[in-house]
Coordinates of C-alpha atoms in Angstrom, one line a residue:
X1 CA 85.0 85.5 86.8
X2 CA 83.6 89.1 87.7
X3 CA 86.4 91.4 89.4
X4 CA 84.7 94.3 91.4
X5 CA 86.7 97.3 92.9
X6 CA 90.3 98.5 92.9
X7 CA 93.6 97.6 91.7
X8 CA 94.3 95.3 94.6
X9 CA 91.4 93.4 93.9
X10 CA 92.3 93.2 90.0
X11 CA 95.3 91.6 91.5
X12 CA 93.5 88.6 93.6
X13 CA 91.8 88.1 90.8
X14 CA 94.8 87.7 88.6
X15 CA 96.1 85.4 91.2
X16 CA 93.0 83.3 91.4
X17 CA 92.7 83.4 87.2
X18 CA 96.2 82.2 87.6
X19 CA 95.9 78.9 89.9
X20 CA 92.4 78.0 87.8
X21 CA 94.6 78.3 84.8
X22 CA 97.0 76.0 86.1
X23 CA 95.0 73.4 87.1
X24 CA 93.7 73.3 83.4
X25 CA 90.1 75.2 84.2
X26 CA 88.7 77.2 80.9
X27 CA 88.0 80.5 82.0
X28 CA 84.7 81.5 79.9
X29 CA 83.8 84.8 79.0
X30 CA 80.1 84.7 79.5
X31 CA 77.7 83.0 82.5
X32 CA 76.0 80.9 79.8
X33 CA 78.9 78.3 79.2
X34 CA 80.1 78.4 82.5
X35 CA 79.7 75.6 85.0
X36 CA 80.4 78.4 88.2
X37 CA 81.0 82.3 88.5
X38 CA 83.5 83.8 91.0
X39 CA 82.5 87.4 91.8
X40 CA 85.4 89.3 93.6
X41 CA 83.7 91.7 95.6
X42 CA 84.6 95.4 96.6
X43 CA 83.4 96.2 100.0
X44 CA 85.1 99.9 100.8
X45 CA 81.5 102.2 101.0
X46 CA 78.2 101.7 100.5
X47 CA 78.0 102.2 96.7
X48 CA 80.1 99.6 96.2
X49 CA 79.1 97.1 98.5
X50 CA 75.1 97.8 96.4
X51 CA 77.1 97.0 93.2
X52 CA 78.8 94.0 94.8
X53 CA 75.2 92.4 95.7
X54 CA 73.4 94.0 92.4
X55 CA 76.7 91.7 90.4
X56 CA 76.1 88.1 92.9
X57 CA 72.3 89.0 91.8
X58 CA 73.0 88.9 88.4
X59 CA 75.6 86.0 88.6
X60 CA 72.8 83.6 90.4
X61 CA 70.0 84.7 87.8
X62 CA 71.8 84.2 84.8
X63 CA 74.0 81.1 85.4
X64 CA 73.1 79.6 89.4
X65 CA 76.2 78.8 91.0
X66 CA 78.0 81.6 92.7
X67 CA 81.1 81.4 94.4
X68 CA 81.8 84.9 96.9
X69 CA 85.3 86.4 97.4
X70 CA 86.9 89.8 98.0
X71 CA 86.5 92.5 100.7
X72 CA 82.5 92.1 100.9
X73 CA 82.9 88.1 101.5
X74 CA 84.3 89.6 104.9
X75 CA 80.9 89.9 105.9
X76 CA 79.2 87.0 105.2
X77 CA 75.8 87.7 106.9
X78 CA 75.6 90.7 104.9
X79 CA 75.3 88.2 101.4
X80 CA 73.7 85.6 102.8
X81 CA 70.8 87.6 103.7
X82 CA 70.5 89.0 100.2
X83 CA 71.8 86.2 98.8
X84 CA 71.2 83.0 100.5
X85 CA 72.2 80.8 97.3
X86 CA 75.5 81.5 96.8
X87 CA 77.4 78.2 96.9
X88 CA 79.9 79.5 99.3
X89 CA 81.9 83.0 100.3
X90 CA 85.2 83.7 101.1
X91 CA 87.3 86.6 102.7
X92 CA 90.1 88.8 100.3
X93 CA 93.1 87.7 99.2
X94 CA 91.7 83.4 99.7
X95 CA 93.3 82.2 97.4
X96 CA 93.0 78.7 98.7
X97 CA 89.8 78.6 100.2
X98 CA 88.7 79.6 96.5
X99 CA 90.0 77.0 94.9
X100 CA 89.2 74.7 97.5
X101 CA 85.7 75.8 96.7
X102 CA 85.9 75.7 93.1
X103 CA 87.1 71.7 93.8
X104 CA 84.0 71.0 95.8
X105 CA 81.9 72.2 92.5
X106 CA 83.6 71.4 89.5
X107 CA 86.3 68.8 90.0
X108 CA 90.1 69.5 88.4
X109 CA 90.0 68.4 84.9
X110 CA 92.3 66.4 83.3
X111 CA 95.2 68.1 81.5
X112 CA 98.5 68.2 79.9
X113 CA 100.4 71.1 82.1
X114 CA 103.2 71.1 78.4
X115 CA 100.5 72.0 76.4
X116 CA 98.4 74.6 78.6
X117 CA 101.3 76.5 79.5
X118 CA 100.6 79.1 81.6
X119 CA 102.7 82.6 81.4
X120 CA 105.7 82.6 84.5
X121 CA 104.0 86.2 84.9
X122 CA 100.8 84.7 85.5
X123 CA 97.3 86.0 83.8
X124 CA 96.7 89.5 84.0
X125 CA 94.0 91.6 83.3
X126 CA 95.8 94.7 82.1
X127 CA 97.1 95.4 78.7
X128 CA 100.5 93.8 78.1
X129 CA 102.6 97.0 78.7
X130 CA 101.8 97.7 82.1
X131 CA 100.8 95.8 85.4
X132 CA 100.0 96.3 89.2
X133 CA 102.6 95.2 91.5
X134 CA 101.2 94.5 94.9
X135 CA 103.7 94.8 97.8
X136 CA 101.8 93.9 100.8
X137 CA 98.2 93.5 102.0
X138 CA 96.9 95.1 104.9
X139 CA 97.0 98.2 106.6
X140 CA 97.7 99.6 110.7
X141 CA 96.4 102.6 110.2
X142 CA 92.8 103.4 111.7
X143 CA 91.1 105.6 109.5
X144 CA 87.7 106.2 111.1
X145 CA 86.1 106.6 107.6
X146 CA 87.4 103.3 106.6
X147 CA 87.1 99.3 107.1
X148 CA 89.5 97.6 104.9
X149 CA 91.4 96.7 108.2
X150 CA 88.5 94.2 109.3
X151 CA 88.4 92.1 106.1
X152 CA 92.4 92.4 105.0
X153 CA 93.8 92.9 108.4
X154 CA 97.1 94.8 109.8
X155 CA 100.0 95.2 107.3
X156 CA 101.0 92.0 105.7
X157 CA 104.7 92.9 103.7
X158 CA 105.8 90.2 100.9
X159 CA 109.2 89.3 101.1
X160 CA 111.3 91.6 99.2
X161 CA 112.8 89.1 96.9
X162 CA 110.1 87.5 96.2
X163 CA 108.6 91.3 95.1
X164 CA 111.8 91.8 92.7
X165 CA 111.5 88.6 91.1
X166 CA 107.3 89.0 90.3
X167 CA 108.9 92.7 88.6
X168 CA 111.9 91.5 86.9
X169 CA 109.8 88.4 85.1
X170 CA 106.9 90.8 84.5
X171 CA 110.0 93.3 82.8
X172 CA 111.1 90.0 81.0
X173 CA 107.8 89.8 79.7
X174 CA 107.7 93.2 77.6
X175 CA 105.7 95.1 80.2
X176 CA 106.8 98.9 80.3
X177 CA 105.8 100.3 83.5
X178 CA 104.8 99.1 86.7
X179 CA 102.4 100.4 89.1
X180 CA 103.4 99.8 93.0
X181 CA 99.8 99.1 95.1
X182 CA 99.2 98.2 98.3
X183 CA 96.6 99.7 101.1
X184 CA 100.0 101.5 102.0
X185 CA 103.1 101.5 100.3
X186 CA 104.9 103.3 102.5
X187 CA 104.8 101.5 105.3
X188 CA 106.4 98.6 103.4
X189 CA 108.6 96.4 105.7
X190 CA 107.6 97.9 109.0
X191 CA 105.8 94.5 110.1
X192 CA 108.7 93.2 109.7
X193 CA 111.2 95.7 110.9
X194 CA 112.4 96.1 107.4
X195 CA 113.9 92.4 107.4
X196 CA 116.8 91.9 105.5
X197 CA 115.9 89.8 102.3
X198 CA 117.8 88.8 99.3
X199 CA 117.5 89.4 95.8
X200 CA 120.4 87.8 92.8
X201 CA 122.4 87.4 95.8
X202 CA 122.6 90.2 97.6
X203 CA 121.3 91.8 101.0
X204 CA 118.4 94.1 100.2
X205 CA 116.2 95.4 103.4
X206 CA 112.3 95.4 103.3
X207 CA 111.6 98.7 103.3
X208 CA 110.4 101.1 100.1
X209 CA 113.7 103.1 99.5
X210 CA 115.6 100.1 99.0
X211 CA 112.9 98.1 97.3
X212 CA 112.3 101.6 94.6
X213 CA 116.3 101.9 93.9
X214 CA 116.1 98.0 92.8
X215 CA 112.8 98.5 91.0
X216 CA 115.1 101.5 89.4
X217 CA 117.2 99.2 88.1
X218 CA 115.0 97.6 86.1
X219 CA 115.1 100.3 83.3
X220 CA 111.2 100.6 82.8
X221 CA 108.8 103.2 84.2
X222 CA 107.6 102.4 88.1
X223 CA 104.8 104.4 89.2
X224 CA 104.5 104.7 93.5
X225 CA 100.6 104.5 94.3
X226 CA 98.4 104.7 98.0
X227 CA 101.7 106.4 99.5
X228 CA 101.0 107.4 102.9
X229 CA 103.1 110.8 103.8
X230 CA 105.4 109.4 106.1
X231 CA 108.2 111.6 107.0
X232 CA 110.5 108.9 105.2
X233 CA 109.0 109.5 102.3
X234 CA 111.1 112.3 101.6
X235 CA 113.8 110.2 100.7
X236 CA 112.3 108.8 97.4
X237 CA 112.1 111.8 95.8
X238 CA 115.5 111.7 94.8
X239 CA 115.2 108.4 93.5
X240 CA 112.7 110.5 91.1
X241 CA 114.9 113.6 90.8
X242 CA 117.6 111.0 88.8
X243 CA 115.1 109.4 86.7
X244 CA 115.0 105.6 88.8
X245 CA 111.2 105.6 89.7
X246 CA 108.8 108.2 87.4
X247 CA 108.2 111.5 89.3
X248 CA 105.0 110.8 90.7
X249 CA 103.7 110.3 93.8
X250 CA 100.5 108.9 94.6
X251 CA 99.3 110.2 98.2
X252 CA 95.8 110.9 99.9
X253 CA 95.9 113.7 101.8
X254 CA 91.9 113.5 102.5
X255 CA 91.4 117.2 103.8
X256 CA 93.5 119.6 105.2
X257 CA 91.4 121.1 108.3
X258 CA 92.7 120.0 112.0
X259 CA 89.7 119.4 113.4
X260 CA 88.7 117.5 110.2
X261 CA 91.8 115.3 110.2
X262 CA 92.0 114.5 114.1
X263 CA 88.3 113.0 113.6
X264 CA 89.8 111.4 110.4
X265 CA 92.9 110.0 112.7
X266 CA 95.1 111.4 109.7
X267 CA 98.0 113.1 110.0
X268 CA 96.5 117.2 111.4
X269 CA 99.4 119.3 110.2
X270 CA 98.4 121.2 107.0
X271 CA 101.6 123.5 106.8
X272 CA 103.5 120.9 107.8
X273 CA 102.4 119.1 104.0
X274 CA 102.8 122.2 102.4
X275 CA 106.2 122.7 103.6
X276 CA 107.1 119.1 102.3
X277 CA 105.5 120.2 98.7
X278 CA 107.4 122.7 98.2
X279 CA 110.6 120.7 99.5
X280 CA 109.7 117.6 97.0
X281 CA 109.6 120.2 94.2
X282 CA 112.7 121.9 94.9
X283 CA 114.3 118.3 94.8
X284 CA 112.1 117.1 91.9
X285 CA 111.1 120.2 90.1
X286 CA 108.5 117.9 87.6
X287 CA 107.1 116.0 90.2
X288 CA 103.4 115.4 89.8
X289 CA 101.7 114.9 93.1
X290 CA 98.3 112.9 92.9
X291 CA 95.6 112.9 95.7
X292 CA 92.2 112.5 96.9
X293 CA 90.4 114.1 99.3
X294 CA 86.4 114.0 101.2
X295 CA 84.2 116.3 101.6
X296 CA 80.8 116.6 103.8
X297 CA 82.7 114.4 106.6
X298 CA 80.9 114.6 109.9
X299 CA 81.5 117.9 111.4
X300 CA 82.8 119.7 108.6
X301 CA 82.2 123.4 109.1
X302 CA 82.3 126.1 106.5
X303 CA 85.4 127.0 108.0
X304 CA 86.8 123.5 107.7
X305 CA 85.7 123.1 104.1
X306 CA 87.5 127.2 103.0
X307 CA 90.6 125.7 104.7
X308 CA 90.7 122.6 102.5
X309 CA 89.9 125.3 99.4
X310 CA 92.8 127.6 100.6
X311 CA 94.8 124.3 101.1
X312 CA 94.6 123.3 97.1
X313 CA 95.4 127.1 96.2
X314 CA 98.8 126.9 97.7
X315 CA 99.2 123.3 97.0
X316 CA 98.3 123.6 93.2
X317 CA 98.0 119.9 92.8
X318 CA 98.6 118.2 89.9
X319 CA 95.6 115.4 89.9
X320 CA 93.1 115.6 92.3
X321 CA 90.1 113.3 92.9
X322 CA 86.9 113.9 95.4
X323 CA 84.3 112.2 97.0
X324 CA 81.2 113.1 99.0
X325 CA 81.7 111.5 102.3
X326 CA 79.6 108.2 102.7
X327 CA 78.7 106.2 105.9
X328 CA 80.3 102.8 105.7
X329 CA 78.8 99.7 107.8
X330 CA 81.0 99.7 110.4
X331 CA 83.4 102.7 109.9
X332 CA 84.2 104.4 113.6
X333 CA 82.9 107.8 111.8
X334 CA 79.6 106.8 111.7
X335 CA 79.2 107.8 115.2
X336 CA 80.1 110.9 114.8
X337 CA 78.2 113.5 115.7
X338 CA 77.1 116.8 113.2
X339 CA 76.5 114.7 109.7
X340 CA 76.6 117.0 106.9
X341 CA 73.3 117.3 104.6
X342 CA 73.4 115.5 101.5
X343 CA 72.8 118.6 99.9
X344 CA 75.4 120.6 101.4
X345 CA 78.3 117.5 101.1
X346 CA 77.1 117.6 96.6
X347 CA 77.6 121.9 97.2
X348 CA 80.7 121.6 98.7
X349 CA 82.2 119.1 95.9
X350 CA 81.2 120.9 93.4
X351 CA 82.9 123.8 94.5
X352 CA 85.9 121.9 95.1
X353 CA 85.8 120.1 91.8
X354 CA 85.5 123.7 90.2
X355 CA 88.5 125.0 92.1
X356 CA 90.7 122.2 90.9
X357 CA 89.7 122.1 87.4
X358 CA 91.0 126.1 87.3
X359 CA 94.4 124.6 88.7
X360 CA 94.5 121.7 86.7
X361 CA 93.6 123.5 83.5
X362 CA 96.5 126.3 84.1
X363 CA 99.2 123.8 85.4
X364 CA 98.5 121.5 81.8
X365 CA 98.4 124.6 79.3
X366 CA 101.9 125.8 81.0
X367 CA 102.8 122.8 79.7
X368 CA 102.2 123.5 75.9
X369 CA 105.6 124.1 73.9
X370 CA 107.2 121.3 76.5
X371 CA 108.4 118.2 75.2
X372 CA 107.3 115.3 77.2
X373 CA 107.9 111.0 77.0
X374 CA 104.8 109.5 76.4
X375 CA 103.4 105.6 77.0
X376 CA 101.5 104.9 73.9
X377 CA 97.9 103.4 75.4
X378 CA 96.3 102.5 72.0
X379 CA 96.3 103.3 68.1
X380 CA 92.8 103.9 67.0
X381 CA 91.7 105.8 63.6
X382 CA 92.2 109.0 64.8
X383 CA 95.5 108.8 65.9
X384 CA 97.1 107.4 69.1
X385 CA 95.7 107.9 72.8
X386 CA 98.8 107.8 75.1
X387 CA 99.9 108.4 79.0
X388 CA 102.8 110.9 80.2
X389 CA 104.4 110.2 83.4
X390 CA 102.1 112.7 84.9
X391 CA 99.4 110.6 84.3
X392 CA 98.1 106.7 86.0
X393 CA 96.4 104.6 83.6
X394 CA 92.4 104.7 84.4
X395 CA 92.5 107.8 86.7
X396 CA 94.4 110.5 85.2
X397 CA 94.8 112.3 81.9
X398 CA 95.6 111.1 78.3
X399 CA 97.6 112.6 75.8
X400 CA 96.2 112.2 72.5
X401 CA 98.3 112.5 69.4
X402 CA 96.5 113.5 66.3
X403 CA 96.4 111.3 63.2
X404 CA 99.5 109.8 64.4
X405 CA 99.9 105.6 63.4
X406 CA 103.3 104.8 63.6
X407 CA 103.9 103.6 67.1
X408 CA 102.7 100.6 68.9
X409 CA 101.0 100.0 72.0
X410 CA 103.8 100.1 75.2
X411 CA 106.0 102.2 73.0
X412 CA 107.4 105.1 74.6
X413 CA 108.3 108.4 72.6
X414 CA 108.7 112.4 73.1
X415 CA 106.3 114.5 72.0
X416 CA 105.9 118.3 71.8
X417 CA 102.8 119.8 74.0
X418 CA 100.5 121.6 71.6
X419 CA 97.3 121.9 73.3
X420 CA 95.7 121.4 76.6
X421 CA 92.2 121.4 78.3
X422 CA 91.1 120.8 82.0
X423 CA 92.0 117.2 82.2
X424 CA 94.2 115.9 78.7
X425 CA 96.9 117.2 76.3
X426 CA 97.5 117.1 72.7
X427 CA 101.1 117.1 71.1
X428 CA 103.3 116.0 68.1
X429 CA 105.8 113.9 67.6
X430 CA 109.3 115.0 68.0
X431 CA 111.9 113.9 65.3

């Protein structure tokens, strides 16, 4: 099986690798010995949907029998005219139509479910001491840039019991922090007018503050991803303030320019968000605020784009990540009028990529002499590699500790900050 995209795909696959492996399917690890390849596709911009194609390509030359799922299988058309071979294609999140699919091709094999035991957290593709917890699929908001609401649809909450019991098995497990996804966490429950579940008995409502102060109870480290800055938000930074949830918040801002946002249809009130900031860190004084923003959207001005710059001065960010605007089949904003040049939109990055590194590079060296908990990510010959609470697995920093062995991987320990570049620390043990 080949998984394309984001987290939220990694987790359909999981749930697909999960059902094969309790039916007693082998899962192979190459296309030679396998009698069919799934290929979860990503389907968000036009990069990925070429890689998605380049990877069914690949999957039909090398082995024949392609089976299509994820974001990309939305649009079938689209695959079948590249791809007219692949045995069949399914929509995201399918679990059943896959497996239906992988029926028609390769029948369920006989098998002793006591001896092929398969883990009550189910298979999962990240390392044993963390894992993505998906809490809905779905999403109502309208971005004009975006199309994940045609293929997953409007916001889709799971029950909130049934969320609690997939973290407290996956706690059970030995896994040390958990990383809340969705297309938008903080919107949890409202599709379901925050419904009143239950979880070991007792009355817990469908919404994200009550679902984080459970998760808090856990007593492991629970990172808050794709957080949309609703003003309700403002109530889980407390939650981080007292050490229940780690003080991070993941939440794409996208630009900070009126006119750039109302043809976004974001949220247009820049001083508004910087007002919050600075509220959230006089709450949470060590909060690290994560974000992504776009550049070169249609219409962008000069003006528009000094705004955004003037915006990350007096936000001073803790993790930023930026991407040159890209048509999307389908997005609303491809009508737009005024495109930005390609040249302009890679000028425009570049120069918000060097502002950011300045302010990423002086926020981490004020952090040298600091003594910080650390996530050891893995012990190689040099030392260990390891992840503050500042910092997401994959898309944020590392700390490294130097010719340090005596840890293992998901341990957490202190360490003193004594060095810093643009993007990573370096430290010491404490004690």
């Amino acid at each position: 099986m080949v998984s394309l995209g984001c987290p939220k795909n990694t987790v359909d696959t999981e749930r697909i690798l999960t059902q094969l492996r309790s039916e007693g399917y082998e899962i192979s690890t190459g296309y030679d010995d396998a009698a069919l390849v799934i290929v979860n596709t990503c389907g968000f911009i036009d990069s990925a949907v070429e890689e998605s194609l380049d990877t069914i390509g690949e999957a039909l030359e090398e082995n024949g029998k392609v089976i299509v799922t994820g974001c990309l299988g939305a649009n079938e058309n689209a695959i079948r005219d590249s791809h007219p071979n692949v045995l069949a294609v399914t929509g995201p999140h399918a679990y059943r139509e896959v497996m239906d699919r992988v029926h028609d091709v390769v029948p369920k094999p006989e098998y002793n479910p006591f001896i092929s035991l398969v883990p009550d957290t189910g298979i999962k593709l990240t390392p044993k001491h963390y894992a993505y917890l998906k809490i809905s699929e779905g999403c109502n908001h309208r971005c004009t840039f975006c199309i994940i609401p045609s293929f997953r649809g409007d916001l889709d909450s799971r029950p909130v019991g049934e969320v609690l019991d997939e973290a407290k098995r996956l706690a059970e497990s030995g896994v040390k922090e958990l990383l809340v996804i969705s297309q938008d966490t903080s919107a949890y429950g409202v599709d379901v007018r925050y419904r009143t579940g239950f979880w070991n008995g007792r009355p817990v409502k469908t919404r994200m503050k009550e679902l984080c102060e459970q998760l808090g109870k856990l007593g492991i480290w629970v990172r808050l991803h794709y957080v949309y800055p609703y003003p309700h938000v403002d109530h889980i930074i407390p939650l981080m303030a007292q050490r229940k949830i780690l003080p991070y918040l993941d939440i794409p801002f996208q630009h900070a320019a009126p006119s750039v946002l109302k043809n976004m249809r974001r949220p247009a009130h820049a001083e508004k968000v910087l007002q919050r900031i600075a509220n959230w860190r006089e709450v949470c004084p060590d909060i690290t605020l994560r974000s992504t923003f776009i550049v070169g959207f249609p219409g962008e001005t000069e003006a528009d784009f000094l705004t955004l710059l003037d915006f990350l001065q007096e936000a001073q960010l803790d993790r930023v990540g930026c991407f040159q605007y890209s048509p999307v089949q389908g997005a609303v904003a491809n009508s737009l009028p005024d495109p930005v040049p390609e040249t302009l939109k890679k000028e425009r990055w570049e120069r918000f990529m060097a502002v950011q590194q300045k302010i990423s590079e002086d926020l981490l060296r004020n952090k040298i002499g600091q003594q910080v908990d650390v996530i050891i990510d893995e012990v190689v010959e040099e030392g260990s590699v390891a992840r503050s609470m500042a910092d997401a697995p994959d898309i944020d920093g590392q700390v490294f500790i130097d010719n340090y062995h005596q840890s293992q991987v998901g341990d957490i320990i202190t360490v003193e900050i004594d060095d810093a570049d643009e993007y990573d620390l370096w430290g010491q043990p404490v004690g």
